[in-house]
Coordinates of C-alpha atoms and ligand atoms in Angstrom, one line a residue:
X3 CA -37.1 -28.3 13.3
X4 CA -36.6 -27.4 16.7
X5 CA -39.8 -25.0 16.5
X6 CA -41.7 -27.7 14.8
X7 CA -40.8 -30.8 17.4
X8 CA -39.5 -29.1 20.8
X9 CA -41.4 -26.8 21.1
X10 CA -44.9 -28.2 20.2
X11 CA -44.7 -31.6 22.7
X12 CA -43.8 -28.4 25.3
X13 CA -46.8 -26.9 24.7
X14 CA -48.6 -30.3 24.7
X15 CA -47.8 -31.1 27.6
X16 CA -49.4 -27.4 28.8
X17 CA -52.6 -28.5 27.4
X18 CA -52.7 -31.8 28.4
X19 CA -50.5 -32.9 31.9
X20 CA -50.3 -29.4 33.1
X21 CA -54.0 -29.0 32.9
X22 CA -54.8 -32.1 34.4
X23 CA -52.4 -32.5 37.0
X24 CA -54.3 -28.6 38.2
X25 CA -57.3 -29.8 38.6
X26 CA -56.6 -33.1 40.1
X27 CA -54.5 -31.1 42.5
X28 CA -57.6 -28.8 43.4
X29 CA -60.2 -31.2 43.8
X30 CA -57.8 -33.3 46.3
X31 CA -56.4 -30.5 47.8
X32 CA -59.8 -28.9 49.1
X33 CA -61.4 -32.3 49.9
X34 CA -58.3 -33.3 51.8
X35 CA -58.3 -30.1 53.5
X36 CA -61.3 -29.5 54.6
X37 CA -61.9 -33.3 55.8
X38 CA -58.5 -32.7 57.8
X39 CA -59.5 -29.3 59.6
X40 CA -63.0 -31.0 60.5
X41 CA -60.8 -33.2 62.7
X42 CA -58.3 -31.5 63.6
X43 CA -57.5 -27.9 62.8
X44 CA -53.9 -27.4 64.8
X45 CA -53.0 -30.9 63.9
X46 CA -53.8 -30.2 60.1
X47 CA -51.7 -26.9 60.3
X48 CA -48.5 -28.5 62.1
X49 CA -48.9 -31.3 58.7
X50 CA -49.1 -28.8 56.6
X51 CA -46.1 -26.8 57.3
X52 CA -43.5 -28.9 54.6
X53 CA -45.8 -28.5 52.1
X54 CA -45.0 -25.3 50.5
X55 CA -41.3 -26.1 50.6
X56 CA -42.6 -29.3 48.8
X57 CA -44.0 -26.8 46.7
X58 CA -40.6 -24.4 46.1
X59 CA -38.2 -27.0 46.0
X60 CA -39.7 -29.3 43.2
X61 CA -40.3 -25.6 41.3
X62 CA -36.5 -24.3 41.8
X63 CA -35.5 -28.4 40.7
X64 CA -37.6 -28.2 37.8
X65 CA -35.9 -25.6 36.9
X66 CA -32.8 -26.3 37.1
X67 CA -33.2 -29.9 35.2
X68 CA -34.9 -27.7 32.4
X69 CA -32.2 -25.9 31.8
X70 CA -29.3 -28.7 32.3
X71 CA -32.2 -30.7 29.7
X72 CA -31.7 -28.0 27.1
X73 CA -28.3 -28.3 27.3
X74 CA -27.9 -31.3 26.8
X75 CA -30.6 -31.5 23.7
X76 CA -28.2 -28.7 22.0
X77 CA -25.4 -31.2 22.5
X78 CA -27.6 -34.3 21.1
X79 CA -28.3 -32.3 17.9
X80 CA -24.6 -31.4 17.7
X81 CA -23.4 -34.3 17.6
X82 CA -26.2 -36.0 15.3
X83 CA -25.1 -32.5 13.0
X84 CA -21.6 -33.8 12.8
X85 CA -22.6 -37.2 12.2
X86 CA -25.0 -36.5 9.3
X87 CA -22.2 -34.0 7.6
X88 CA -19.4 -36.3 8.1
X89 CA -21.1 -39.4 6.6
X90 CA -22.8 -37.6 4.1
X91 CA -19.1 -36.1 2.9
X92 CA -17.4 -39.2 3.6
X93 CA -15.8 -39.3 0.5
X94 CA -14.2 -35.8 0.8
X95 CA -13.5 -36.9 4.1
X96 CA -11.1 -40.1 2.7
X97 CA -10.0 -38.4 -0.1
X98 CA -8.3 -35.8 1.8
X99 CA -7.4 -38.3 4.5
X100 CA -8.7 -36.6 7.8
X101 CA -10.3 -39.4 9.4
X102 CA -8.2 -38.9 12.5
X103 CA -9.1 -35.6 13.4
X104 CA -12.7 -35.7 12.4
X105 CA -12.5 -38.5 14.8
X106 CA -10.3 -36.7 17.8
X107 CA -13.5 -33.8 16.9
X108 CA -16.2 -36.0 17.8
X109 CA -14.3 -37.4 20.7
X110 CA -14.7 -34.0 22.4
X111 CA -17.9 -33.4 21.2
X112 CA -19.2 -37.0 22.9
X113 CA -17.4 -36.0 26.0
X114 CA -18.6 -32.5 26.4
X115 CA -22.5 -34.6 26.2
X116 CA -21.4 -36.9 28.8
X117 CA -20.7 -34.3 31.2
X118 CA -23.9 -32.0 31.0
X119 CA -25.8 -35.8 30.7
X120 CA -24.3 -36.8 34.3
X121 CA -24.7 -33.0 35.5
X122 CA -28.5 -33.2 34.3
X123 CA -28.7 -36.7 36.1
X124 CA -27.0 -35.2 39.3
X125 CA -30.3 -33.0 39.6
X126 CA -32.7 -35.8 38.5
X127 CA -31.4 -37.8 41.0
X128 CA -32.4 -35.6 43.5
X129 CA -35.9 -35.1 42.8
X130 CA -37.6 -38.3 44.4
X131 CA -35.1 -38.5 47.2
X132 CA -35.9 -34.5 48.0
X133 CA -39.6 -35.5 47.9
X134 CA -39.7 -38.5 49.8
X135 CA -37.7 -36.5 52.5
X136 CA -40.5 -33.9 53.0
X137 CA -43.2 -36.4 52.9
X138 CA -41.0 -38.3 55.8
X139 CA -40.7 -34.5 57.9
X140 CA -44.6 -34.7 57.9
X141 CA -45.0 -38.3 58.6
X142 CA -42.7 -37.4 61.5
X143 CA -44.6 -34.1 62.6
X144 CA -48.3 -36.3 62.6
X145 CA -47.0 -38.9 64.4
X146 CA -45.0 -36.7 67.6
X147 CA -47.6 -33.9 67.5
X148 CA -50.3 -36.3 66.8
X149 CA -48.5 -38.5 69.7
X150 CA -48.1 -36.1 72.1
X151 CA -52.1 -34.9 71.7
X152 CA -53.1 -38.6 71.9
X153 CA -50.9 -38.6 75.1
X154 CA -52.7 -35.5 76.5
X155 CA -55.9 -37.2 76.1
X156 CA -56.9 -34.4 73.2
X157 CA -57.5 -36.7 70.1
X158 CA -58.2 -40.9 69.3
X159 CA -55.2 -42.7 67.9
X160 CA -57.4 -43.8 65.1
X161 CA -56.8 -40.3 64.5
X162 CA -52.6 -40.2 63.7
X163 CA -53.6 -43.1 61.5
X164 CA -56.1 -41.0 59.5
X165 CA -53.8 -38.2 59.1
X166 CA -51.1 -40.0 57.8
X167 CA -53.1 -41.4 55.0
X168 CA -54.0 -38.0 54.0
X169 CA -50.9 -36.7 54.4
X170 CA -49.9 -39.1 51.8
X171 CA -52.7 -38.6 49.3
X172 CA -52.0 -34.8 49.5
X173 CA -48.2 -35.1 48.7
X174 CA -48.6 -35.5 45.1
X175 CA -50.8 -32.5 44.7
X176 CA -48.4 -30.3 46.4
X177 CA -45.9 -31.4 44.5
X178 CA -47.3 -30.9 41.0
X179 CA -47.8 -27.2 41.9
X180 CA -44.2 -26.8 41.5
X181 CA -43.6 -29.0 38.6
X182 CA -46.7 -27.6 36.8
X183 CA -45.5 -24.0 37.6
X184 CA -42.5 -24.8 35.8
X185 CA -44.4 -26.4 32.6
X186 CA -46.4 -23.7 32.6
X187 CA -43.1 -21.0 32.0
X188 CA -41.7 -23.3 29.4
X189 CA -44.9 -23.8 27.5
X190 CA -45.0 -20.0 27.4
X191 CA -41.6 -19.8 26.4
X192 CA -42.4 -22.5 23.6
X193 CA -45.4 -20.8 22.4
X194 CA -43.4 -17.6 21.8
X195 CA -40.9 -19.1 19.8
X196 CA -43.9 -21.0 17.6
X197 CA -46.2 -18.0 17.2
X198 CA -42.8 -15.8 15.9
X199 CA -42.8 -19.0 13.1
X200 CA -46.4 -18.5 12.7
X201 CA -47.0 -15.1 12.2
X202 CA -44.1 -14.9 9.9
X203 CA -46.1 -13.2 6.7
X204 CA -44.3 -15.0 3.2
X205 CA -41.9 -11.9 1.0
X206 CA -44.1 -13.2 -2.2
X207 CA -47.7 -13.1 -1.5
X208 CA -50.4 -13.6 -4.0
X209 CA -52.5 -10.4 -4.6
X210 CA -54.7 -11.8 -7.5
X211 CA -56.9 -15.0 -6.2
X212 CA -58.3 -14.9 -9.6
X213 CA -57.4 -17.3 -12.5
X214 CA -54.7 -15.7 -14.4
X215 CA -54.4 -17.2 -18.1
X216 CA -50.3 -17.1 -19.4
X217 CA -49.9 -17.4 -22.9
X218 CA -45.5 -17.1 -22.2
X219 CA -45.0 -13.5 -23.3
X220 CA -42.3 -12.4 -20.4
X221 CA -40.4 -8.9 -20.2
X222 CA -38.4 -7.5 -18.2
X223 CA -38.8 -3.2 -17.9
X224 CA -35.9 -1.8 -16.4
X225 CA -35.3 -4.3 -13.6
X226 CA -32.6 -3.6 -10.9
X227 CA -32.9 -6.6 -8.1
X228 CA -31.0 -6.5 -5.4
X229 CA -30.3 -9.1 -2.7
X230 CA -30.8 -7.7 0.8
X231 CA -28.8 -10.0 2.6
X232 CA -25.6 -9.8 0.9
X233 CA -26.4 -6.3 -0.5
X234 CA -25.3 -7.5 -4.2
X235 CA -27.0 -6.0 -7.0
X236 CA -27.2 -8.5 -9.4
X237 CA -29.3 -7.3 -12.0
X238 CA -28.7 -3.7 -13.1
X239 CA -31.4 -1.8 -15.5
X240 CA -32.2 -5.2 -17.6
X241 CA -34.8 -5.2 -20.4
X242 CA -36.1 -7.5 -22.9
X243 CA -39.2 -9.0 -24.8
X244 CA -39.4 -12.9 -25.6
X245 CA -42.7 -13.8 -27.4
X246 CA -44.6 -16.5 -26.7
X247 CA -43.0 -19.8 -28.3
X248 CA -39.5 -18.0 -28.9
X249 CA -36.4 -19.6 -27.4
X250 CA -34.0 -17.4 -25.4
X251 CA -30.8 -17.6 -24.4
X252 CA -28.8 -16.1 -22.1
X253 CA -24.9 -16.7 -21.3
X254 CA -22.5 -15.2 -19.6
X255 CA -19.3 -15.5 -17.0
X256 CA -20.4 -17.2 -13.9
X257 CA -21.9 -14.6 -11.2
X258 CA -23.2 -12.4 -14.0
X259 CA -26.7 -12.9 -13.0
X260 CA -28.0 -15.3 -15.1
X261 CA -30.2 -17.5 -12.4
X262 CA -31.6 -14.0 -11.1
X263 CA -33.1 -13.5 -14.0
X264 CA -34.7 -16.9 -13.9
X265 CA -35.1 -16.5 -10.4
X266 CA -37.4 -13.4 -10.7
X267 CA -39.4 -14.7 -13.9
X268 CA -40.8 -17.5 -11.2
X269 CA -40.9 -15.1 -8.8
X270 CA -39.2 -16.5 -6.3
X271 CA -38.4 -12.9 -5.4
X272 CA -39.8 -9.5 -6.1
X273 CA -37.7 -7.0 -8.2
X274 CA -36.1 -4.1 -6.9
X275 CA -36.6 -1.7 -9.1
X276 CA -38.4 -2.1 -12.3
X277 CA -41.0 -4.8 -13.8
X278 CA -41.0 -8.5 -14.9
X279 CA -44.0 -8.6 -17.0
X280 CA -45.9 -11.7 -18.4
X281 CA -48.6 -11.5 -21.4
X282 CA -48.3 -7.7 -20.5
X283 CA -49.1 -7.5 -16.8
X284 CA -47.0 -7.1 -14.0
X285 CA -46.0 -10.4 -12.8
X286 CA -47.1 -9.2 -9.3
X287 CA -50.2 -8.6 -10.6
X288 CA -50.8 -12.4 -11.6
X289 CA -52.2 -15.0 -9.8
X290 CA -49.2 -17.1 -8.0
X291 CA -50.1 -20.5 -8.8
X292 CA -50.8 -19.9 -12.1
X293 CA -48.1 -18.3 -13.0
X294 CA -45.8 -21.3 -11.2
X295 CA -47.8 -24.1 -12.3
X296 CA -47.3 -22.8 -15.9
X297 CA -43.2 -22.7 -15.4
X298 CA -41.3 -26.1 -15.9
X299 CA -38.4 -25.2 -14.1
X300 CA -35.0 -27.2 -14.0
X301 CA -32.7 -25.7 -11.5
X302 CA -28.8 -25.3 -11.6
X303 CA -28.4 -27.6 -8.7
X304 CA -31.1 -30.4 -9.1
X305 CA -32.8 -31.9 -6.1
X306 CA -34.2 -35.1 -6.1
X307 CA -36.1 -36.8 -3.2
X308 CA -35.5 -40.4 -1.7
X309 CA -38.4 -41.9 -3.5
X310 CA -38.2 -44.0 -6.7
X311 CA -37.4 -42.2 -10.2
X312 CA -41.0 -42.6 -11.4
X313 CA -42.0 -40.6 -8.5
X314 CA -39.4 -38.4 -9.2
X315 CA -40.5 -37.6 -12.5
X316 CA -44.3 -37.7 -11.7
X317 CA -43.5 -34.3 -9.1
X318 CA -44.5 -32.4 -12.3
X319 CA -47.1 -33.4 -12.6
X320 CA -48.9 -36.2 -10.0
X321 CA -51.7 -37.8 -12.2
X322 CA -49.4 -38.6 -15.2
X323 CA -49.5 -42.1 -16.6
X324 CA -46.9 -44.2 -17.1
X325 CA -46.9 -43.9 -20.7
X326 CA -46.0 -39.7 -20.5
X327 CA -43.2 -40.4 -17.6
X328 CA -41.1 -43.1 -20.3
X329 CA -41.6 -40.1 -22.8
X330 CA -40.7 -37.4 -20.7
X331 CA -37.8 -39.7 -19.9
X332 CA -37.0 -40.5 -23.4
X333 CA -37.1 -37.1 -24.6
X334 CA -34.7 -36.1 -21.9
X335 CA -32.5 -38.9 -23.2
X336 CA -32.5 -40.8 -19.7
X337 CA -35.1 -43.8 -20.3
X338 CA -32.1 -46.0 -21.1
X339 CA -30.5 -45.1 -18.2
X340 CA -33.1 -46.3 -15.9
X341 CA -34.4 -49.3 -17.7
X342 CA -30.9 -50.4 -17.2
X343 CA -31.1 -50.3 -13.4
X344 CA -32.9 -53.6 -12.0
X345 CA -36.0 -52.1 -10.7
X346 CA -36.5 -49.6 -13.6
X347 CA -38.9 -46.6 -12.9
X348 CA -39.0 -48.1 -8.9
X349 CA -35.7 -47.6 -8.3
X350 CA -35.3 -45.9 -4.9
X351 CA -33.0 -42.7 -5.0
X352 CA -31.0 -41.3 -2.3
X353 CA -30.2 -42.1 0.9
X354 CA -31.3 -45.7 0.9
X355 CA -31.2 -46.4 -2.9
X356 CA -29.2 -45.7 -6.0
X357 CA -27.3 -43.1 -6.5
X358 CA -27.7 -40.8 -10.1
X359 CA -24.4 -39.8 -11.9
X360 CA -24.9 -35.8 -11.9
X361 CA -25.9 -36.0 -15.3
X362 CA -28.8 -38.4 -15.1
X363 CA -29.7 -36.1 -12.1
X364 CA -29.7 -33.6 -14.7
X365 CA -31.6 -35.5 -17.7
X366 CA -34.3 -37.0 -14.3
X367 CA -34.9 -33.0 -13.7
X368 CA -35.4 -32.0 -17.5
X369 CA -37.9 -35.3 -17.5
X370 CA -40.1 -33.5 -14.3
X371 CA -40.2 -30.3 -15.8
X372 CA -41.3 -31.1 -19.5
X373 CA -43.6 -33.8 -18.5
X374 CA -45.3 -30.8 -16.6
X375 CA -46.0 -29.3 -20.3
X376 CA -46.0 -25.6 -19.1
X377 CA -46.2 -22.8 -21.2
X378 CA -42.9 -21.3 -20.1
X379 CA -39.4 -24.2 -20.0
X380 CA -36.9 -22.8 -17.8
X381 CA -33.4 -24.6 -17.8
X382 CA -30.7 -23.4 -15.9
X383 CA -27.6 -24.7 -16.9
X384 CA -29.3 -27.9 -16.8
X385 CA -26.7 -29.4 -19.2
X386 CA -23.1 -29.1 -17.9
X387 CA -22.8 -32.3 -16.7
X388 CA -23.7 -34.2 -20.4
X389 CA -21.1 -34.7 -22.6
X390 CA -21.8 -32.7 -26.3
X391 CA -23.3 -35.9 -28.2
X392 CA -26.1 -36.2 -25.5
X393 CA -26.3 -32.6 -25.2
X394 CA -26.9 -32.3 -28.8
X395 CA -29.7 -35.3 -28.8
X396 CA -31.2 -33.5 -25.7
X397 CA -31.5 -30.2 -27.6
X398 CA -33.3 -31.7 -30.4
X399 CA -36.0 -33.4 -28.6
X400 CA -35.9 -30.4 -26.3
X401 CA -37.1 -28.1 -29.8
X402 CA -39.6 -30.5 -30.6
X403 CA -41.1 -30.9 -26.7
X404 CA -41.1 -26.9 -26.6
X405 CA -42.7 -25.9 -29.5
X406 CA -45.2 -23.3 -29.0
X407 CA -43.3 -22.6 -25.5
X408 CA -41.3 -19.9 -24.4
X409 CA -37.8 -21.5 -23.2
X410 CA -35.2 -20.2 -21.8
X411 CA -31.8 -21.6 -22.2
X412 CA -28.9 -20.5 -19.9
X413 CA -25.2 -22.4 -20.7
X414 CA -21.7 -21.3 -20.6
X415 CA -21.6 -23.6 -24.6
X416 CA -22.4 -21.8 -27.7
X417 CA -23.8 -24.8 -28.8
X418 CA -26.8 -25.0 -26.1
X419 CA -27.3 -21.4 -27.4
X420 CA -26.6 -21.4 -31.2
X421 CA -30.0 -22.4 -32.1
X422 CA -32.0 -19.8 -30.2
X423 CA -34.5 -17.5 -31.5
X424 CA -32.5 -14.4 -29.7
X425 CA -29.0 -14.5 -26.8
X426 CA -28.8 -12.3 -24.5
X427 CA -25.3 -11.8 -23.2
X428 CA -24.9 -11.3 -19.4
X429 CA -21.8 -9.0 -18.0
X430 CA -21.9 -8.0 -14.1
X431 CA -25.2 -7.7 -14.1
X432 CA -25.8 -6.0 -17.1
X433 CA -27.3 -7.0 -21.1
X434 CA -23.7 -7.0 -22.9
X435 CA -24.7 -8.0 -26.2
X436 CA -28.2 -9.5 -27.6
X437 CA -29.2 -10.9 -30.9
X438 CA -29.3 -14.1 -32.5
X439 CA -26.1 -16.2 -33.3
X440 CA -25.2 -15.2 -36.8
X441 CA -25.3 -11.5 -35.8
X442 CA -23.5 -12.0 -32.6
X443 CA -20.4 -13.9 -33.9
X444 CA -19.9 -10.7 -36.3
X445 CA -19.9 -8.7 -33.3
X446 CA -16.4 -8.2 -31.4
X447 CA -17.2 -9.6 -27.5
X448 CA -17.6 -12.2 -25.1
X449 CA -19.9 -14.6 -27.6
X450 CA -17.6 -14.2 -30.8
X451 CA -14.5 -15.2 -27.8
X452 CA -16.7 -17.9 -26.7
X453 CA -17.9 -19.0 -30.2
X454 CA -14.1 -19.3 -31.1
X455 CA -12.6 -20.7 -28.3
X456 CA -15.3 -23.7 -28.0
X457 CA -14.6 -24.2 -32.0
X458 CA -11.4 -24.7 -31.8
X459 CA -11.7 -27.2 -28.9
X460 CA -13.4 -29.2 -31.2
X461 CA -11.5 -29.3 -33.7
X462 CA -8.7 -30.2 -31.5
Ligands
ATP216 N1 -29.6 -16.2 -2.7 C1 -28.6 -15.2 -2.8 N2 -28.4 -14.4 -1.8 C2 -27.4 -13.4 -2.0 N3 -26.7 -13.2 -3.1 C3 -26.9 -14.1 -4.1 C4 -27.9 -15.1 -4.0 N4 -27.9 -15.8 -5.2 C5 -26.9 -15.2 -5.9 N5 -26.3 -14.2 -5.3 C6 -25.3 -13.3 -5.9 O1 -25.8 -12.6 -7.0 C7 -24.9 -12.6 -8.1 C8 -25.4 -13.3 -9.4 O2 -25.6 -14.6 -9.1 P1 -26.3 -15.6 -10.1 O3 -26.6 -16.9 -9.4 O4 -27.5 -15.0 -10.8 O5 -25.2 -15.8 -11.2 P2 -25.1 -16.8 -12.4 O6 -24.9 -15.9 -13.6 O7 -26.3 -17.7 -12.4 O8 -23.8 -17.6 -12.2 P3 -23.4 -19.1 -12.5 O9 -23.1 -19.2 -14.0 O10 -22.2 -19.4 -11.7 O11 -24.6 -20.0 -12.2 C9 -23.6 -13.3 -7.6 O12 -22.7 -12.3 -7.2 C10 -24.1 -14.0 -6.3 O13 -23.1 -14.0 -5.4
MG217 MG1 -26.5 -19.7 -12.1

């Protein structure tokens, strides 16, 4: 953000004061001089002498309030930081009753801002009085050199008069040089820091600019991914086939690896080792936007933005009519959610409007994909938050709305999964077990445990 705000007004002001303020200085500079050594050469050099400590001073002052300004910008984003995370978690804050330290925290914080505010003030203060004091020393040197030559019968006393007026038009000038000097260093600085932004080339780029047709075959060849920052493999050696229109899904403990795989079949990141293959070719192969704008995705975590739900739902898919957002909403059994708030399909989420329990966050997400109608539904444990009866309706419009799509299905119930075309069980990384339901609740492991466990809770 920093990069984005900062750092551009810096470079703006390159372009446009800096620039300016150079030119203006040169024009008025050389007129000024010149008209002054037609007069009076000695005269002019005797004026002249503060200038270039004019000059030097403003430069080492600009400086030095840059750098005391920085400071105290870090300190003004600290302490809006804090803010924003301590209102935003103001509940965890109550709850665990910490009010007065948060409090005694941002106490120190405001303090430490005051102080490097009123030691950046100290030096702002200084910069007109410092001026004004070298524009005085050459007032002062006109009038008793200028004086003393009008005394000795060298010069006219319009002459003193004349010189001070230019000795006055020139101080400005002078002084930008130093100011500008400094712009000029930061706006360098600035446009380092943007151009390292710029020149950042995207992991993912798009080798096929071509239009890529996806029918929904995906599989995975041997696939080892491996996530260079933390240096966890999280997929090891995976392979599978779904066919176009099948329904997969995959379960597993939590941290097995289950949103890698969905992770790498949007390719959100290139595998490590092996393929991810869709209608036969190499994903990599494929043109980007195709391949995304043919995956309805619902993440683990959903995000929605502060707009109203409509909106929301229409993200999928931006000319949709109102008609297909109340179905996309009914089918993700939230429609009598929001008719019940006042403003319906324009209620405002988020900061300044309602907020969604998690699961109608959950059910607005599943609306936005499907009302995309990809080929490919991807939903990623996009049901935890629904209790079983809604889950249940959910899945059954869910098989109707994905017909002839490939879905994938990831849960931690058996009965999210129960109804899939094949289940792949995750372990560590690796494909446990696979197969449909009836086979895999024959089979001794982590489904039949599952299977078992989740039964008996219901009969309970
Ligand atoms: N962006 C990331 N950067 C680094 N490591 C990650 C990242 N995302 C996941 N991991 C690691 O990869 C492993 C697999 O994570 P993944 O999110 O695929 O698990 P999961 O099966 O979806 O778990 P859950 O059921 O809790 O959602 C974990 O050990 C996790 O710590
Ligand atoms: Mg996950």
């Amino acid at each position: 953000m920093n990069r984005i705000s900062e750092d551009v007004s810096k470079v703006r002001m390159y372009v446009g004061p800096a620039v300016m303020y150079t030119m203006n200085m040169i024009v008025l500079f050389v007129v000024g001089f010149t008209q002054m050594a037609q007069v009076d050469f000695k005269l002019t050099l005797y004026t002249l002498i503060p200038f270039p400590l004019l000059s030097i001073s403003i430069f080492v002052l600009s400086r030095v309030i840059h750098k005391r300004s920085t400071i105290v910008q870090e300190y003004l984003s600290k302490l809006t930081t804090f803010n924003q995370e301590f209102f935003s978690g103001i509940n965890v804050v109550k709850s665990y009753g910490i009010e007065a330290s948060i409090i005694k925290d941002f106490d120190a914080i405001s303090d430490a801002s005051k102080e490097k505010n009123i030691h950046l003030h100290k030096a702002n203060a200084l910069f007109f009085p410092l001026m004004i004091l070298l524009i005085g020393i050459s007032n002062l040197l006109v009038i008793y050199i200028g004086g003393n030559q009008y005394i000795n019968g060298e010069i006219k006393i319009g002459v003193v008069v004349e010189f001070m007026l230019y000795v006055n038009i020139l101080t400005w000038p002078v002084a930008v040089v130093g100011w500008v000097t400094s712009m000029v260093q930061q706006a360098e600085a600035s446009q380092a820091r943007i151009n390292e932004f710029l020149n950042q080339v995207p992991e993912i780029q798009n080798f096929n600019k071509e239009q890529t047709e996806i029918k929904g075959k995906v599989s995975f060849k041997d696939v080892t991914f491996k996530y260079e920052d933390t240096g966890i493999t999280a997929l090891k050696n995976i392979n599978f086939t779904v066919k176009p229109g099948e329904t997969i899904a995959i379960l597993g403990k939590t941290g097995s690896g289950k949103t890698t795989i969905i992770e790498l079949i949007s390719r959100l990141y290139d595998t490590t080792k092996g393929t991810v293959l869709l209608d036969d070719i190499p994903i990599k192969k494929a043109n980007l936007n195709d391949v995304r704008s043919q995956i309805g995705f619902v993440p683990q975590d959903p995000f929605l933005f502060s707009d109203t739900i409509g909106n929301n739902i229409k993200f999928g898919k931006e000319d949709a009519k109102e008609e297909e957002i109340i179905k996309a909403a009914k089918n993700s059994d939230v429609h009598k959610n929001i008719i019940e708030f006042t403003n319906g399909y324009k209620t405002i989420l988020g900061e300044r409007g309602v907020t969604l329990s998690g699961g109608q966050k959950q059910r607005v997400s599943i609306a936005r994909a499907i009302i995309k109608n990809p080929k490919i539904l991807i939903f990623d444990d996009c049901l935890s938050a629904v209790d079983t009866e809604t889950e249940e309706k959910i899945l059954s419009n869910l098989e109707k709305v994905s017909k002839n799509k490939t879905t994938f299905i990831i849960s931690h119930r058996v009965s999210s999964a129960k109804n899939a075309d094949k289940i792949i069980v995750l372990d560590a990384g690796k494909i446990a077990q696979q197969g449909t339901h009836n086979q895999l609740i024959t089979e001794e492991g982590y489904y039949k445990d599952l299977y078992e466990q989740q039964l008996l809770e219901k009969e309970i």
